[in-house]
mmCIF file of C-alpha atoms in Angstrom:
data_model
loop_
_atom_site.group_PDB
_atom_site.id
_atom_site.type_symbol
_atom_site.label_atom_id
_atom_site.label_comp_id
_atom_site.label_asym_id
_atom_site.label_seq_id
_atom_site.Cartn_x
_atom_site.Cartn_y
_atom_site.Cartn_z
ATOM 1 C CA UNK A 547 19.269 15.239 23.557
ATOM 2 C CA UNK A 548 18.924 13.504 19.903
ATOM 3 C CA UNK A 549 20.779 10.410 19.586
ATOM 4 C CA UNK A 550 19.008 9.278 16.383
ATOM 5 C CA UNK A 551 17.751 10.633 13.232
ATOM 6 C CA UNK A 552 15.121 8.988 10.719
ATOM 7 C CA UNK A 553 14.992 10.349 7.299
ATOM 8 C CA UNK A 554 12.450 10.590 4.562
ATOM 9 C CA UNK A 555 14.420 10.178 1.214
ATOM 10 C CA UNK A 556 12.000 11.598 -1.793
ATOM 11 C CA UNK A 557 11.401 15.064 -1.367
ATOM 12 C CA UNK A 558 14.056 15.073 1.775
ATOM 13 C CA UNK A 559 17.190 14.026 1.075
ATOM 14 C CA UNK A 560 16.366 13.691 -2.735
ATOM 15 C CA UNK A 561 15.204 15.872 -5.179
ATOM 16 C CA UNK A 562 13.232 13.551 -6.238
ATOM 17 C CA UNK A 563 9.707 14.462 -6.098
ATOM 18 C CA UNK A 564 9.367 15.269 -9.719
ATOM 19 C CA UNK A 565 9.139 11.416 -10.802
ATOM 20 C CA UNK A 566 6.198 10.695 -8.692
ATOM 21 C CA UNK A 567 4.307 13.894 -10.281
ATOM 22 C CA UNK A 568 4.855 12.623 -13.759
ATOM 23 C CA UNK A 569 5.933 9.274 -13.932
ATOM 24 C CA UNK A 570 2.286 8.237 -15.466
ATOM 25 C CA UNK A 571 2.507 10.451 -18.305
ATOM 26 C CA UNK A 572 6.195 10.190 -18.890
ATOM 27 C CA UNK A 573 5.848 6.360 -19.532
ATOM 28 C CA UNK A 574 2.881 6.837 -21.330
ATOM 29 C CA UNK A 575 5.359 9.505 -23.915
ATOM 30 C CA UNK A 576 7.202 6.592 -24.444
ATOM 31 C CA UNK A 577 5.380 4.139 -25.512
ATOM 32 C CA UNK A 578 4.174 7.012 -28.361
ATOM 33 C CA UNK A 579 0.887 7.803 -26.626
ATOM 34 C CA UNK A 580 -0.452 11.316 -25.563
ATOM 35 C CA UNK A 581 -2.340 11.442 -21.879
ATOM 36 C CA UNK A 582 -5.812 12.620 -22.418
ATOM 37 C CA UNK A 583 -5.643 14.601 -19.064
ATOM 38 C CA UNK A 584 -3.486 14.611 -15.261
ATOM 39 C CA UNK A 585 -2.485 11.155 -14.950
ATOM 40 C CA UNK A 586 -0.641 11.849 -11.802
ATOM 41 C CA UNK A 587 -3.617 12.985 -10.323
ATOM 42 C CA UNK A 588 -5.580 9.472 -11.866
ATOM 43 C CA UNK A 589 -2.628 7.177 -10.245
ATOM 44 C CA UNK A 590 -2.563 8.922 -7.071
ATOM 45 C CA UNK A 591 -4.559 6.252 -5.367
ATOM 46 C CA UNK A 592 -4.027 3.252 -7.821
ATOM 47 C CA UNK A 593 -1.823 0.673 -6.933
ATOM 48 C CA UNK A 594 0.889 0.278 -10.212
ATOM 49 C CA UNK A 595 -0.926 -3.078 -11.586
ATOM 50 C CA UNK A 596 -4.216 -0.794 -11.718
ATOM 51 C CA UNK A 597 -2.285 1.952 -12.649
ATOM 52 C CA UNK A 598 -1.132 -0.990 -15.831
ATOM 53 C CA UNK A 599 -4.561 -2.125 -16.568
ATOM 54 C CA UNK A 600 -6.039 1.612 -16.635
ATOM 55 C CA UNK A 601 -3.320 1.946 -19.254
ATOM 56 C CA UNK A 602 -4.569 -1.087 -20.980
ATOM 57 C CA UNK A 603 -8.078 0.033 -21.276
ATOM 58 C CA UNK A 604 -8.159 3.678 -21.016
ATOM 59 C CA UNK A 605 -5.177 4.088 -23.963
ATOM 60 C CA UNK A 606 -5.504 0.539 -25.674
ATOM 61 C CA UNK A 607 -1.773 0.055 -24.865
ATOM 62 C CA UNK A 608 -0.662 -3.860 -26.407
ATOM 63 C CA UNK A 609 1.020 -4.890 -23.627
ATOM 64 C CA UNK A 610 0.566 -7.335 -20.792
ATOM 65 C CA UNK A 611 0.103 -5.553 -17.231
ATOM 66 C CA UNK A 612 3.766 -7.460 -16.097
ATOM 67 C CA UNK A 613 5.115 -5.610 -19.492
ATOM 68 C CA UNK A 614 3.719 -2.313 -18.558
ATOM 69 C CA UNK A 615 4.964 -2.912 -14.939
ATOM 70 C CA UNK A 616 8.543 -3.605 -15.644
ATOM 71 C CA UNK A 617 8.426 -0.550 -18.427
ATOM 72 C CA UNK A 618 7.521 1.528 -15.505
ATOM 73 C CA UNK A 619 9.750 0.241 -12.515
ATOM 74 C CA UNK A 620 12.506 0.490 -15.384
ATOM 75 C CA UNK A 621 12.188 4.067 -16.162
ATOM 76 C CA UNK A 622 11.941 4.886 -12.376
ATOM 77 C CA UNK A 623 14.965 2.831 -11.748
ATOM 78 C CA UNK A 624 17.201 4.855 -14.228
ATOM 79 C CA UNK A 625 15.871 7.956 -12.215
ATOM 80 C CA UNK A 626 17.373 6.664 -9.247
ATOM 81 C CA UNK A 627 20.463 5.068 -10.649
ATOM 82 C CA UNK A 628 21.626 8.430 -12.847
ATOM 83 C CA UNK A 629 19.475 11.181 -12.404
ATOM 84 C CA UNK A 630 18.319 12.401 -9.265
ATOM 85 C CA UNK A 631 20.380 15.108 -6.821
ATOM 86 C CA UNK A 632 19.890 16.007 -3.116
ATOM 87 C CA UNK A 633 18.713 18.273 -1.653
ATOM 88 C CA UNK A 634 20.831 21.999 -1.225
ATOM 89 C CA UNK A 635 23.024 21.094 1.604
ATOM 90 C CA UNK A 636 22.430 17.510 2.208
ATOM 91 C CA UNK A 637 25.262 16.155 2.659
ATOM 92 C CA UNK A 638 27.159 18.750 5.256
ATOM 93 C CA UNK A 639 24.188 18.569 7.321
ATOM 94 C CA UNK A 640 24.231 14.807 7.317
ATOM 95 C CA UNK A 641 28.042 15.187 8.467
ATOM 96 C CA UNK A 642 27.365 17.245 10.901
ATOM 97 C CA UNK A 643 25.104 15.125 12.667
ATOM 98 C CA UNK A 644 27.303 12.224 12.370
ATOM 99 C CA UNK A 645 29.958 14.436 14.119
ATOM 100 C CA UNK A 646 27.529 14.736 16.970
ATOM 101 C CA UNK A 647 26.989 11.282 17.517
ATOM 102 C CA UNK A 648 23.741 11.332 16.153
ATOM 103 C CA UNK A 649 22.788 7.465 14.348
ATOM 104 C CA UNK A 650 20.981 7.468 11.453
ATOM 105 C CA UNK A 651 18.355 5.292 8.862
ATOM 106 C CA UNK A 652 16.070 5.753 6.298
ATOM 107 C CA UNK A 653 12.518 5.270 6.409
ATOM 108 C CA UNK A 654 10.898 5.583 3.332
ATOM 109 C CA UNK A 655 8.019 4.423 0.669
ATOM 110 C CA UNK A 656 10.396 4.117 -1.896
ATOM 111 C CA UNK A 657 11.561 0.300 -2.648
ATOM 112 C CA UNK A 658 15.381 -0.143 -0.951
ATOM 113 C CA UNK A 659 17.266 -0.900 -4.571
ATOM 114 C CA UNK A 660 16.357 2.422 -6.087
ATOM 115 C CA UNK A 661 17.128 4.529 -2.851
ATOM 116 C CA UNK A 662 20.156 2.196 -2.336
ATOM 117 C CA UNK A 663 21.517 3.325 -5.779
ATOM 118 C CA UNK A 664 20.888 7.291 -5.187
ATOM 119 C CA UNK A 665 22.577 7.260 -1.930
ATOM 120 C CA UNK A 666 25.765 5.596 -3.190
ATOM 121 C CA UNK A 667 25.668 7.468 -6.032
ATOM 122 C CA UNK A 668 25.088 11.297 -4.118
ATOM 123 C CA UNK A 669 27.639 9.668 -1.687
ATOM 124 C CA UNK A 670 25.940 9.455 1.442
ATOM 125 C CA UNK A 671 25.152 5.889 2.121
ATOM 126 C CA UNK A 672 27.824 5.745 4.345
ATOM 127 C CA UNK A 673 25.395 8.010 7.317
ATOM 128 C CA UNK A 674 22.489 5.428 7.326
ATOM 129 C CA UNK A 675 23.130 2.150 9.197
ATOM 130 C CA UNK A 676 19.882 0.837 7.559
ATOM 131 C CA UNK A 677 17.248 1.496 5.446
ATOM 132 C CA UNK A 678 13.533 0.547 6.206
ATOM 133 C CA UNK A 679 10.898 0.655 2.907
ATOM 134 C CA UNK A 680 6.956 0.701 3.439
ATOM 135 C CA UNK A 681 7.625 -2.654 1.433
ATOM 136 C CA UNK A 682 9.799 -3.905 4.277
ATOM 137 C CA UNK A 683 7.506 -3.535 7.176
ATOM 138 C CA UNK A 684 4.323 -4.538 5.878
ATOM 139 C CA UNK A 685 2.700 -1.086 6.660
ATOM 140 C CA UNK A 686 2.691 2.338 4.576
ATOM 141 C CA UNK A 687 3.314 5.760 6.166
ATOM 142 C CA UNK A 688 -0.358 6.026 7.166
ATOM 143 C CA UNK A 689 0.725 4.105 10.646
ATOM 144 C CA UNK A 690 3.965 4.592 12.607
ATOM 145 C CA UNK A 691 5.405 1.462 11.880
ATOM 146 C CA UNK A 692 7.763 2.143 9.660
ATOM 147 C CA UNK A 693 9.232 4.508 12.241
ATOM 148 C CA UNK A 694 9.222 2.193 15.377
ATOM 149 C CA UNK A 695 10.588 -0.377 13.452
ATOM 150 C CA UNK A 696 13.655 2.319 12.401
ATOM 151 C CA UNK A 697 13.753 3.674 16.286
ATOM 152 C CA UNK A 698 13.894 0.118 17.643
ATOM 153 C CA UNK A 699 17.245 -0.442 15.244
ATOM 154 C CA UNK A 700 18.784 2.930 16.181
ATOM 155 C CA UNK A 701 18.363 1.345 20.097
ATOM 156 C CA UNK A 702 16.722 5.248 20.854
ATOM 157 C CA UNK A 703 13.389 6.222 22.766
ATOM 158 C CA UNK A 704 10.634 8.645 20.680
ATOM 159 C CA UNK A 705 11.880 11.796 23.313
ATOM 160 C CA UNK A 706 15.919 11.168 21.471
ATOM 161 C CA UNK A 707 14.424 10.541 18.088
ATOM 162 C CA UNK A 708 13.661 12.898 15.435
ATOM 163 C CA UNK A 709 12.178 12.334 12.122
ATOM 164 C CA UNK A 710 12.795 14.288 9.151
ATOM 165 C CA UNK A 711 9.976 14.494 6.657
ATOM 166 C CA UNK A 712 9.109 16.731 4.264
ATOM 167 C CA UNK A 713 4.615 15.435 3.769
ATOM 168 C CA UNK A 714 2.129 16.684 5.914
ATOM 169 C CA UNK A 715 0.567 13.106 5.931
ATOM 170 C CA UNK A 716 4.018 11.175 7.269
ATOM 171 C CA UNK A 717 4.779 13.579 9.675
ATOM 172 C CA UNK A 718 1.604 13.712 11.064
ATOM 173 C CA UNK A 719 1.809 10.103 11.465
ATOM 174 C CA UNK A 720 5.469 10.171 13.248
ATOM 175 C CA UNK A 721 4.123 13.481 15.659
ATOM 176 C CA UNK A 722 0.553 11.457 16.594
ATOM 177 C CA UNK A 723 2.832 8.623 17.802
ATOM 178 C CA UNK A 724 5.301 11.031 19.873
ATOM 179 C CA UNK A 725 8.293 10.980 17.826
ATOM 180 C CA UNK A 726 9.870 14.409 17.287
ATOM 181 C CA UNK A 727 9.654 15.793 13.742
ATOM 182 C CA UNK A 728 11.379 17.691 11.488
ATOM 183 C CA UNK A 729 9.630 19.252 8.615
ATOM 184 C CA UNK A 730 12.156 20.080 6.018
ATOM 185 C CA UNK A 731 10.494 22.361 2.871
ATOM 186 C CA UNK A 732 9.726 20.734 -0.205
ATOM 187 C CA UNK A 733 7.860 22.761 -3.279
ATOM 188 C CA UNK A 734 6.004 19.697 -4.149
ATOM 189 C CA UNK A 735 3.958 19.589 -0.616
ATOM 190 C CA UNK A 736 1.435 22.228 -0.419
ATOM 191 C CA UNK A 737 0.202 22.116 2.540
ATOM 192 C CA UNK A 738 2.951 23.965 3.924
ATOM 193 C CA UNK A 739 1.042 26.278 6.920
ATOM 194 C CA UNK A 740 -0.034 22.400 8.243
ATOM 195 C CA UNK A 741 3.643 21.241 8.010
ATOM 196 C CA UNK A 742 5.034 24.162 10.371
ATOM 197 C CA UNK A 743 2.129 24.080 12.722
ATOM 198 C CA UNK A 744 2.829 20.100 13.264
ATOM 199 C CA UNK A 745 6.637 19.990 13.316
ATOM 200 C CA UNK A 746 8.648 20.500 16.129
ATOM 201 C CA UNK A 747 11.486 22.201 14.049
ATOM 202 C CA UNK A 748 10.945 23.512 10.275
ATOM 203 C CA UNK A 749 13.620 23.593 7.739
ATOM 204 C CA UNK A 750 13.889 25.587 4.946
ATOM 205 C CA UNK A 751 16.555 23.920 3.856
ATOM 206 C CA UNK A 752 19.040 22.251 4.596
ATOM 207 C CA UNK A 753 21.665 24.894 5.605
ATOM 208 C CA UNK A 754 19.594 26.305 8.209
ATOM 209 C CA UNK A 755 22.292 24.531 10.464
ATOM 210 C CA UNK A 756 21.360 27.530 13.301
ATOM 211 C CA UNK A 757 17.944 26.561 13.320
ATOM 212 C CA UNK A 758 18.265 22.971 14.379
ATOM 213 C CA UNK A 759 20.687 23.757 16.716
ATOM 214 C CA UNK A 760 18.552 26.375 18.776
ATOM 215 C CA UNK A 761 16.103 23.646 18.410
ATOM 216 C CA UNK A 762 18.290 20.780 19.919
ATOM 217 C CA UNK A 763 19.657 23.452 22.657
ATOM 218 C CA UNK A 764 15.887 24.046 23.954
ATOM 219 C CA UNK A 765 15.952 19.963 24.577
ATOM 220 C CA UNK A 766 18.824 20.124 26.917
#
């Protein structure tokens, strides 16, 4: 039987994935500056001060990295604060759980004021008893801490916990440690055929209510 729920917010309870793919080039557009070529592929592994300085030399922008910084978590943070939606469904699906008894937090990589904002905003903050940021823990979702530390405030066990995460990489990470996962579709991950063949459930959406029941009913 589940008795607690972790969710992944960007690209699982948030339509939100769109930022992260274009948040390089976006800021660059409005500073007046055209990106020479994918910066969201260049910033994919660059922290955001490197992601600053590469801005700095690459595009000879005249501002300090702390300038460029703040310019960027700005931009994100009026994302989160008055842009971004949830996912189809979201919030039924949420109830529904909480009508079962099911507890519920966050776990995400996303820093807790911007996520805080979108949930109280979409009107769902009032499912998640706590939210728990890479930032928070020390750790990113390359190691299960994140998710221990979110099962350990829920008071479950990994067999009564399931996470909900729509990249390959995190919910590899939850399944190697033996939590039970939820992969919930998200057009930005492509490796999709990896995603099903991991997860112990996989969700369209989130109005495939059926589905995770005749997955919770084979648990019993």
């Amino acid at each position: 039987m589940i008795r607690g729920a972790i969710f992944d917010a960007d690209g699982t309870l948030f339509d939100s994935m769109f930022i992260w793919e274009s948040i390089g080039e976006d800021y660059l557009r409005s500073l007046g500056y055209e990106p020479k070529e994918k910066l969201n592929e260049v910033f994919k592994n660059m922290s955001l001060y490197q992601a600053a300085c590469y801005y700095r030399e690459q595009y000879g922008v005249p501002l300090s990295t702390d300038a460029i910084m703040d310019g960027v978590n700005a931009q994100i943070e009026k994302y989160y604060k008055y842009e971004i939606g949830l996912k189809p469904y979201t919030a039924d699906f949420l109830e529904r759980l909480g009508n079962m008894g099911v507890s519920m937090c966050i776990a995400t990589a996303t820093d807790r004021p911007y996520v805080e904002a979108a949930l109280k905003r979409c009107g769902i903050r009032k499912y998640f008893s706590e939210i728990f940021t890479c930032t928070s823990v020390g750790h990113g979702k390359d190691t299960p801490v994140i998710y221990r530390e979110a099962m350990n405030h829920l008071k479950t066990n990994k067999e009564s916990t399931l996470v909900f995460e729509d990249a390959l990489h995190a919910a590899q990470t939850a399944k190697n440690d033996g939590f039970l996962v939820a992969a919930v579709y998200d057009k930005y991950e492509k490796e999709q055929a990896g995603l099903k063949e991991i997860a112990d459930v996989y969700l369209h959406d989130f109005n495939e209510w059926d589905v995770l029941q005749k997955f919770l009913s084979s648990l019993d």
